[in-house]
CSV table of C-alpha atoms in Angstrom, one decimal:
chain,number,residue,atom,x,y,z
A,1,MET,CA,85.7,84.6,101.5
A,2,ASN,CA,89.4,84.4,102.2
A,3,LYS,CA,90.8,85.2,105.6
A,4,TYR,CA,94.0,86.3,104.0
A,5,PRO,CA,93.0,88.6,101.0
A,6,ILE,CA,95.9,88.2,98.6
A,7,GLU,CA,95.1,88.6,94.9
A,8,VAL,CA,96.9,87.8,91.6
A,9,GLY,CA,99.5,90.4,90.8
A,10,ALA,CA,100.1,91.3,94.4
A,11,ILE,CA,103.7,91.7,95.7
A,12,VAL,CA,104.1,89.8,99.0
A,13,ILE,CA,106.8,89.0,101.5
A,14,SER,CA,107.3,85.5,103.0
A,15,LYS,CA,106.9,85.4,106.8
A,16,MET,CA,107.8,81.7,107.3
A,17,GLY,CA,110.2,79.0,105.9
A,18,ARG,CA,113.6,79.1,104.4
A,19,ASP,CA,112.5,81.9,102.1
A,20,GLU,CA,111.5,84.2,105.0
A,21,GLY,CA,111.9,87.9,104.1
A,22,ARG,CA,112.0,87.4,100.4
A,23,SER,CA,109.7,89.2,98.0
A,24,PHE,CA,107.4,87.3,95.5
A,25,VAL,CA,104.7,88.1,93.0
A,26,VAL,CA,101.4,86.1,93.2
A,27,ILE,CA,100.9,84.4,89.9
A,28,GLN,CA,97.9,82.2,90.6
A,29,GLU,CA,95.3,81.4,93.3
A,30,VAL,CA,95.1,77.7,94.0
A,31,ASP,CA,92.3,77.7,96.6
A,32,GLU,CA,91.4,79.7,99.7
A,33,ASP,CA,94.6,78.5,101.5
A,34,PHE,CA,97.3,78.4,98.8
A,35,VAL,CA,98.8,80.7,96.1
A,36,MET,CA,101.5,80.2,93.5
A,37,LEU,CA,104.4,82.6,93.6
A,38,ALA,CA,107.4,83.6,91.5
A,39,ASP,CA,110.4,85.8,92.0
A,40,GLY,CA,112.1,85.4,88.6
A,41,ARG,CA,115.3,84.0,90.1
A,42,LEU,CA,115.0,80.8,92.1
A,43,ARG,CA,111.2,80.5,91.6
A,44,THR,CA,110.8,81.1,87.9
A,45,MET,CA,107.6,81.1,85.9
A,46,ASP,CA,108.3,77.5,85.0
A,47,HIS,CA,108.9,76.4,88.6
A,48,LEU,CA,106.4,78.3,90.8
A,49,LYS,CA,106.4,78.1,94.6
A,50,LYS,CA,103.2,76.9,96.3
A,51,LYS,CA,102.7,78.7,99.6
A,52,ARG,CA,100.0,79.2,102.3
A,53,ARG,CA,98.4,82.6,102.4
A,54,LYS,CA,98.9,82.8,106.1
A,55,HIS,CA,102.6,82.6,105.6
A,56,LEU,CA,102.7,85.8,103.5
A,57,LYS,CA,102.5,89.5,104.3
A,58,THR,CA,101.0,91.7,101.6
A,59,THR,CA,102.8,94.9,100.7
A,60,GLY,CA,99.6,96.5,99.4
A,61,VAL,CA,101.1,96.8,95.9
A,62,VAL,CA,99.5,95.1,92.9
A,63,VAL,CA,101.2,94.9,89.5
A,64,GLU,CA,98.2,95.7,87.2
A,65,GLU,CA,100.3,94.9,84.0
A,66,LEU,CA,101.0,91.4,85.3
A,67,ARG,CA,97.4,90.8,86.3
A,68,ASN,CA,96.1,91.9,82.9
A,69,ARG,CA,98.6,89.8,81.0
A,70,LEU,CA,97.8,86.7,83.1
A,71,ARG,CA,94.1,87.3,82.6
A,72,GLU,CA,94.7,87.5,78.8
A,73,GLY,CA,96.9,84.4,78.8
A,74,ALA,CA,99.9,86.3,77.5
A,75,ALA,CA,103.4,85.0,78.4
A,76,VAL,CA,105.3,86.6,81.3
A,77,GLU,CA,109.1,86.4,81.4
A,78,ASN,CA,111.3,86.0,84.4
A,79,HIS,CA,113.2,89.2,83.7
A,80,GLU,CA,109.9,91.1,83.9
A,81,VAL,CA,109.1,89.6,87.3
A,82,ARG,CA,112.5,90.6,88.6
A,83,SER,CA,112.1,94.2,87.3
A,84,TRP,CA,108.6,94.5,89.0
A,85,LEU,CA,110.0,93.3,92.3
A,86,LYS,CA,113.1,95.5,92.0
A,87,ARG,CA,110.9,98.6,91.2
A,88,GLU,CA,108.9,98.0,94.4
A,89,GLU,CA,112.0,97.5,96.6
A,90,GLU,CA,113.2,101.0,95.7
């Protein structure tokens, strides 16, 4: 069991590093310590960010549409990631 329960589709905020304070969406779980993130701008779906779970703060929001599409293997576009993050910032 993970000490840091962060799931695919969750919106998280970076607590450490040069991207501190920025919002991301969890795209993939690598193992119990790492996840892959995207923000649709600097970290696109083609160039994901690998980050430790302990360096992330969860917002408690999960994008169900993203989770379902990733589970089905459907493509997710960068503009969609940006719109999900923007929606949650408001």
